[in-house]
């Protein structure tokens, strides 16, 4: 009797484990697809700007205000798809024979111009945030900047 009762339990356990594995795989596939689609057209969550030590001495609210100002007042950048298209054009130019140095330089300049625009807008938002501070708040930032180790 033990032999017959054990066989259905093993079979049921195998079916349950297989079902669980299939469910986890499906959840992973759907989650991965959703994440990839979100990333494809979404704006970057964070953009790092190099303002030296001063950016690190601003408090959280000031950094958040700079980010909000950039989202609100900054120029609307071309979708990432445009950047991917430019990368494809660059790849084609790299493969071209004869190699056209001027064309590759032109494409790279276009890519760099976007970065310069983002950086210039970030700097404007950064300076606007400093200008919105009281003299006392700016003095506190200066004090933290002086105390900061290089």
Backbone as a ProteinNet text record, in pm:
[ID]
protein_1_A
[PRIMARY]
XXXXXXXXXXXXXXXXXXXXXXXXXXXXXXXXXXXXXXXXXXXXXXXXXXXXXXXXXXXXXXXXXXXXXXXXXXXXXXXXXXXXXXXXXXXXXXXXXXXXXXXXXXXXXXXXXXXXXXXXXXXXXXXXXXXXXXXXXXXXXXXXXXXXXX
[TERTIARY]
80.8	0	86	201.3	290.9	341.2	367	420.5	323.2	194.7	96.1	65.4	67.7	37.6	154.2	276.9	393.7	402.4	362.2	373.3	290.3	163.4	89.5	148.9	204.1	264.6	386.2	469.2	585.7	543.1	444.4	394	337.7	259	199.8	308.9	410.5	520.6	592.7	617.2	681.8	599.6	468.5	379.6	381.9	378	379.2	511.1	622.7	753.3	763.9	720.3	722.7	635.2	518.3	426.7	487.4	548.7	612.9	725.2	807.4	918	865.5	759.1	700.6	644.1	576.5	522.4	633	740.5	852.5	915.2	930.9	987	898.3	767.8	675.3	679.6	681.7	689.3	818.5	928.8	1056.8	1054.3	995.7	989.8	904.7	788.3	699.8	765.6	824.7	892.5	1008.8	1087.4	1200.1	1156.5	1051.8	999.5	949.2	874.3	821.8	935.7	1037.5	1152.1	1223.8	1243.5	1312.3	1233.5	1102.9	1019.7	1023.3	1021	1025.8	1158.9	1267.1	1399.1	1420.1	1355.9	1381.4	1345.9	1235.3	1191.3	1193.7	1230.4	1226	1346.3	1325	1436.8	1523.3	1650.4	1734.8	1688.4	1696.1	1651.6	1742.8	1870.1	1965.5	2069.6	2110.2	2219.2	2324.1	2444.2	2551.5	2618.2	2636.8	2702.8	2826.1	2932	3056.3	3069.3	3027.5	3044.5	3149.8	3231.2	3335.6	3275.1	3348	3308.6	3181.7	3146.1	3030.4	2899.5	2886.1	2761.7	2743.2	2851.1	2841.8	2814.7	2829.9	2802.6	2662.2	2591.2	2452	2367.9	2265.3	2179.9	2082.7	2017.1	1927.7	1819.9	1759.8	1652.8	1702.8	1823.2	1879.3	1906.9	1962.7	1987.9	1856.9	1755.9	1624.5	1565.2	1579.2	1526.4	1595.7	1724.9	1797.6	1741.6	1720	1662.4	1524.2	1442	1307.2	1313	1404.4	1418.8	1461.4	1550.8	1593.7	1477.4	1398.4	1283.8	1180.4	1161	1059	1105.6	1227.4	1272.5	1372.5	1428.8	1531.8	1472.8	1557.2	1507.4	1464.3	1372.4	1328.3	1429.3	1495.8	1596.7	1529.5	1598.4	1548.2	1535.8	1440.1	1424.1	1550.2	1563.3	1679.6	1688.6	1576	1576.1	1662.9	1657.7	1741.8	1889.7	1924.4	2063.1	2104.2	2014.7	2045.1	2064	1981.8	1996.2	2130.9	2171.8	2302.3	2414.4	2399.6	2500.8	2506	2390.8	2387	2456.4	2430.4	2495.9	2647	2687.5	2830.5	2890.1	2820.2	2869.9	2886.9	2791.2	2800.2	2918.6	2939	3051.7	3185.4	3189.9	3313.5	3345.8	3241.7	3261.5	3287.2	3254.3	3260.7	3403.4	3413.3	3540.8	3519.6	3591.7	3702.3	3650	3732	3695.8	3691	3578.4	3557.1	3574.6	3693.5	3726.1	3633.3	3606.5	3521.4	3380	3327.8	3192.1	3185.9	3283.6	3287.5	3300	3383.5	3398.5	3267.8	3197.7	3068.1	2966.2	2959.2	2864.8	2900.8	3029.8	3072.4	3046.5	3064.3	3035	2887.6	2802.2	2658.6	2626.2	2690.4	2668.7	2719.5	2832.9	2889.3	2807.2	2747.7	2667.5	2550.9	2489.3	2378.9	2428.1	2543.7	2600.1	2631.4	2685	2715.6	2587.6	2479.9	2352.6	2299.6	2306.3	2260.5	2344.1	2475.7	2565.5	2539.8	2519.3	2493.6	2362.4	2260.5	2133.2	2143.9	2222	2243.5	2315.7	2413.2	2485.9	2393.6	2308.9	2215.6	2120.3	2070.4	1981.2	2055.5	2179.8	2262.8	2283.9	2322.9	2347	2216.6	2105.8	1976.4	1940.6	1972.8	1945.1	2031.9	2157.9	2245.4	2194.1	2146.6	2095.5	1968.3	1891	1766.4	1790.7	1912.1	1944.3	1964.4	1942.6	1974.7	2125.9	2173.8	2317.7	2366.1	2283.4	2320.7	2331.3	2236.7	2240.5	2363.7	2394.6	2513.9	2640.4	2642	2757.3	2771.7	2659.3	2664.9	2722.3	2681.6	2736.1	2886.4	2927	3069.8	3146	3087.7	3152.7	3169.3	3064.8	3074.4	3175.5	3182.6	3278.8	3422.4	3447.2	3580.5	3618.7	3521.7	3548.2	3565.8	3517.8	3522.8	3667.1	3699.5	3833.6	3840.6	3951.3	3963.3	3970.7
-119.1	0	126.8	122.6	238.3	271.3	168	185.4	259.9	228.4	293.6	435.1	461.5	596	690.8	637.9	721.9	771.5	690.3	726.8	850.8	861.7	984.4	1107.7	1091.7	1205.8	1257.7	1165.9	1206	1274.7	1218.8	1277.2	1416.7	1429.3	1559.1	1660.7	1619.4	1708.9	1753.4	1662.8	1697.2	1796	1774.1	1865.5	2003.2	2009.2	2138.1	2212.4	2139.5	2203	2254.6	2175	2218.3	2339.8	2339.7	2452.8	2579.3	2563.1	2677.8	2732.7	2644.4	2688	2760.9	2709.7	2774.2	2911.6	2922.1	3052.1	3153.5	3110.4	3201.7	3245.9	3154.1	3189.4	3289.8	3268.9	3361.5	3500.1	3504.5	3633.4	3704.7	3630.9	3689.8	3743.2	3667.1	3709.3	3835.1	3836.3	3953.1	4074.2	4053.4	4163.3	4217.2	4128	4171	4248.2	4201	4270.7	4409.4	4418.3	4547.7	4642.8	4592.4	4675.3	4726.6	4637.7	4677	4782.9	4768.2	4866.6	5000.5	4996.3	5119.8	5190.5	5115.1	5173.5	5229	5170.2	5208.9	5354.2	5401.8	5538.1	5630.7	5580.1	5662.4	5754.3	5866.7	5956.3	5891.6	5922	5863.7	5908.6	5818.9	5850.8	5953.7	5941.6	6035.1	6068.7	6192.4	6235.1	6291.8	6242.7	6291.4	6410.4	6516.6	6635.1	6660.7	6703	6726.8	6875.7	6911.8	7049.1	7053.6	6952	6947.7	6925.5	6969.7	6946.6	7017.5	7124	7202	7123.2	7040.2	6963.8	6869.8	6819.6	6725	6792.6	6923.4	6991.2	7050.9	7048.6	7094.3	6992.7	7041.4	6946	6879.7	6777.7	6695.4	6780.6	6873.1	6955.3	7043	7096.1	7178.4	7094.4	6975.7	6889.1	6848.4	6821.3	6784.6	6902.8	7023.7	7141.7	7163	7136.1	7147.8	7047.6	6925.5	6824.3	6862.3	6915.2	6957.1	7072.6	7165.4	7278.7	7228.8	7132.5	7076.7	7009.6	6933.7	6866.9	6968.5	7074.3	7173.3	7269.4	7322.4	7430.3	7388	7270.3	7227.1	7199.7	7199.4	7171.6	7026.2	7001	6864.5	6798.7	6698.9	6629.5	6534	6508.8	6413.4	6276.7	6198.5	6064.6	5981.2	5882.5	5793.8	5724.3	5706.5	5641.3	5721.5	5855.5	5939	5912.6	5894.6	5865.4	5729.4	5632.3	5500.3	5510.1	5591.6	5608.9	5672.2	5769.8	5833.1	5731.9	5644.1	5540.8	5444.7	5414.5	5327.8	5395.8	5525.3	5601	5602.1	5618.5	5616.2	5479.4	5372.8	5238.5	5219.1	5267.8	5255.9	5336.2	5454.8	5537.9	5472.5	5402.3	5334	5217.9	5156.4	5043.6	5089.1	5212.7	5261	5258.5	5223.7	5229	5314.7	5414.3	5459.6	5526.3	5521.8	5579.8	5731.2	5790.9	5935.7	5998.6	6048.9	6108.3	6225.2	6308.1	6425.4	6383	6279.7	6231.3	6176.7	6097.5	6042.8	6156.4	6254.3	6369.5	6446.6	6463.1	6533.4	6459.5	6329.1	6249.2	6258.7	6245.6	6251.1	6389.2	6493	6629.1	6642.3	6584.6	6587.2	6518.4	6404.9	6333	6414.9	6478.3	6558.9	6684.3	6740.4	6861.8	6836.9	6722.1	6687.3	6687.4	6629.4	6626.4	6767.1	6850.6	6989.4	7065.7	7042.5	7108.7	7067.4	6938.6	6889.5	6952.3	6954.8	7010.7	7160.3	7234.4	7378.1	7404.6	7326.4	7342.8	7305.6	7203.4	7165.1	7276.2	7336.3	7446	7564.1	7596.3	7708.2	7680	7557.3	7521.5	7526	7482.8	7482.9	7625.7	7714.2	7854.3	7920.9	7889.6	7945.8	7902.9	7778.9	7733.1	7809.1	7829.3	7908.1	8051.4	8108.1	8245.6	8256.9	8148.5	8150.1	8139.1	8105.1	8091.6	8228.1	8231.6	8353.5	8361.7	8478.6	8496.2	8399.3	8376.8	8284.8	8140.8	8100.8	7964.9	7944.8	8047.4	8036.3	8032.1	8106.3	8103	7963.8	7899.9	7763.1	7666.9	7683.5	7599.8	7624.4	7750	7782.7	7720.6	7725.3	7663.3	7513	7446.9	7302.2	7272.3	7359.1	7341.1	7351	7446.8	7462.9	7347.6	7292	7179.4	7048.4	7042.5	6917.7	6884.7	6757.7	6711.2	6684.4	6721.9	6699.2	6553.5
0	0	0	66.8	68.2	-71.6	-150.1	-283.7	-375	-368.5	-454.9	-409.1	-279.4	-231.4	-254.4	-266.3	-286.9	-431.9	-526.9	-667.9	-703.1	-662.4	-693.5	-624.8	-504.7	-436.6	-513.3	-562.4	-641.9	-770.7	-835.6	-958.7	-933.1	-827.1	-792.8	-759.3	-685.5	-650.3	-777.3	-870.1	-996.6	-1077.5	-1080.6	-1153.4	-1088	-956.8	-885.9	-905.8	-897	-917.5	-1061	-1157.4	-1296.9	-1320.2	-1258.8	-1271.6	-1211	-1094.1	-1028.7	-1116.2	-1171.4	-1256.7	-1380.7	-1439.4	-1556.9	-1521.2	-1407.6	-1363.5	-1340	-1275.5	-1250.8	-1382.3	-1475.4	-1605.6	-1678.4	-1672.9	-1739.3	-1674.9	-1542.8	-1473.3	-1510.3	-1515.1	-1553.9	-1695.9	-1786.4	-1926.8	-1943.2	-1880.3	-1890.1	-1822.8	-1706.1	-1636.5	-1717	-1774.2	-1856.2	-1979.3	-2042.7	-2160.4	-2122.4	-2012.8	-1968.2	-1932.9	-1866.9	-1829.4	-1953.5	-2050.2	-2173	-2248.1	-2256.2	-2325.6	-2252.6	-2120.8	-2040.7	-2063.9	-2067.7	-2084.1	-2224.3	-2323.4	-2461.4	-2489.5	-2436	-2466.8	-2347.3	-2232.6	-2111.7	-2104.6	-2041.5	-2014.4	-1906.9	-1906.1	-1803.2	-1664.9	-1569.4	-1434.7	-1369.3	-1393.7	-1337.1	-1441.5	-1439.3	-1524.7	-1431.8	-1443.6	-1357.6	-1426	-1350.4	-1401.4	-1317.5	-1380.2	-1308.9	-1278.8	-1159.3	-1113.1	-1003.4	-998.4	-897.2	-759.5	-657.9	-520.1	-478.3	-545.7	-500.5	-510.8	-610	-623.7	-506.2	-452.1	-341.4	-207.8	-199.4	-72.5	-67.2	-178.3	-175.7	-99.4	-34.1	37	-61.3	-11.4	-94	-161.5	-88.5	-145.5	-259.7	-245.9	-353.1	-477.7	-459.1	-574.4	-641.1	-559	-614.1	-693	-639.8	-708.5	-842.7	-847.7	-974.2	-1075.4	-1032.5	-1120.7	-1169.3	-1079.1	-1118.4	-1218	-1195.8	-1287.5	-1425.6	-1429.1	-1557.9	-1630.8	-1556.5	-1619.8	-1668.1	-1591	-1623.9	-1733.2	-1720.4	-1808	-1914.4	-1899.9	-1993.9	-2130.8	-2230.6	-2365.2	-2375.3	-2460.2	-2483.5	-2575.6	-2523.9	-2603.2	-2700.5	-2808.2	-2906.7	-2840.5	-2882.8	-2824.8	-2842.1	-2756.3	-2763.5	-2898.7	-2962.6	-3093.7	-3191	-3180	-3267	-3239.8	-3113.2	-3078.6	-3135.5	-3126	-3181.6	-3332.5	-3398.8	-3543	-3576	-3495.5	-3518	-3498.1	-3400.4	-3377.7	-3496.1	-3553.7	-3671.5	-3788.9	-3806.8	-3913.8	-3891.3	-3764.6	-3733.1	-3765	-3728.7	-3758.4	-3908.9	-3985.9	-4131.3	-4185.5	-4129.8	-4173.9	-4138.9	-4027.5	-3989	-4083.6	-4139	-4230.8	-4374.9	-4404.6	-4543	-4596.2	-4723.1	-4795	-4917.4	-4939.2	-4855.2	-4727.6	-4624.5	-4495.3	-4507.6	-4465.1	-4475.1	-4337.6	-4311.2	-4180.9	-4149.9	-4249.5	-4227.7	-4187.4	-4249.9	-4217.9	-4075.9	-4037.3	-3901.2	-3800.2	-3828.8	-3738.7	-3724.9	-3835.4	-3834.4	-3747.1	-3761.4	-3682.1	-3534.4	-3503.7	-3363.7	-3303.8	-3382.1	-3336.2	-3301.3	-3382.6	-3356.2	-3223.4	-3199.7	-3073.5	-2954.6	-2970.9	-2862.2	-2836.9	-2939.4	-2922.7	-2828.4	-2838.7	-2748	-2603.4	-2579.6	-2445	-2395.1	-2483.8	-2444.2	-2409.9	-2485.5	-2456.5	-2319.8	-2290.4	-2159.8	-2049.5	-2067.4	-1966.3	-1945.3	-2053	-2041.2	-1967.8	-1996.1	-1926.8	-1779.6	-1751.3	-1611.6	-1536.7	-1599.9	-1535.3	-1510.4	-1605.7	-1587.7	-1471.4	-1461.4	-1351.3	-1218.7	-1219.8	-1099	-1049.7	-1139.9	-1102.7	-1058.7	-1125.1	-1085.1	-942.8	-907.3	-770.6	-671.1	-703.7	-614.8	-601.7	-712.8	-709.4	-626.7	-619.4	-542.7	-392.3	-352.4	-210.5	-147.3	-18.3	55.8	71.2	109.1	131.1	238.9	340.4	448	396.5	313.6	258.1	169.4	87.6	3.4	88.6	199	290.1	351.9	384.5	438.4	334.4	210	103	91.3	96.2	88.5	205.2	325.5	441.9	422.1	374.6	350.7	242	141.6	33.7	86.9	173.6	230.4	322.7	392.7	483.2	408.9	288.8	211.7	176.7	195.8	160.8	10.9	-51.1	-196.4	-232.2
[MASK]
++++++++++++++++++++++++++++++++++++++++++++++++++++++++++++++++++++++++++++++++++++++++++++++++++++++++++++++++++++++++++++++++++++++++++++++++++++++

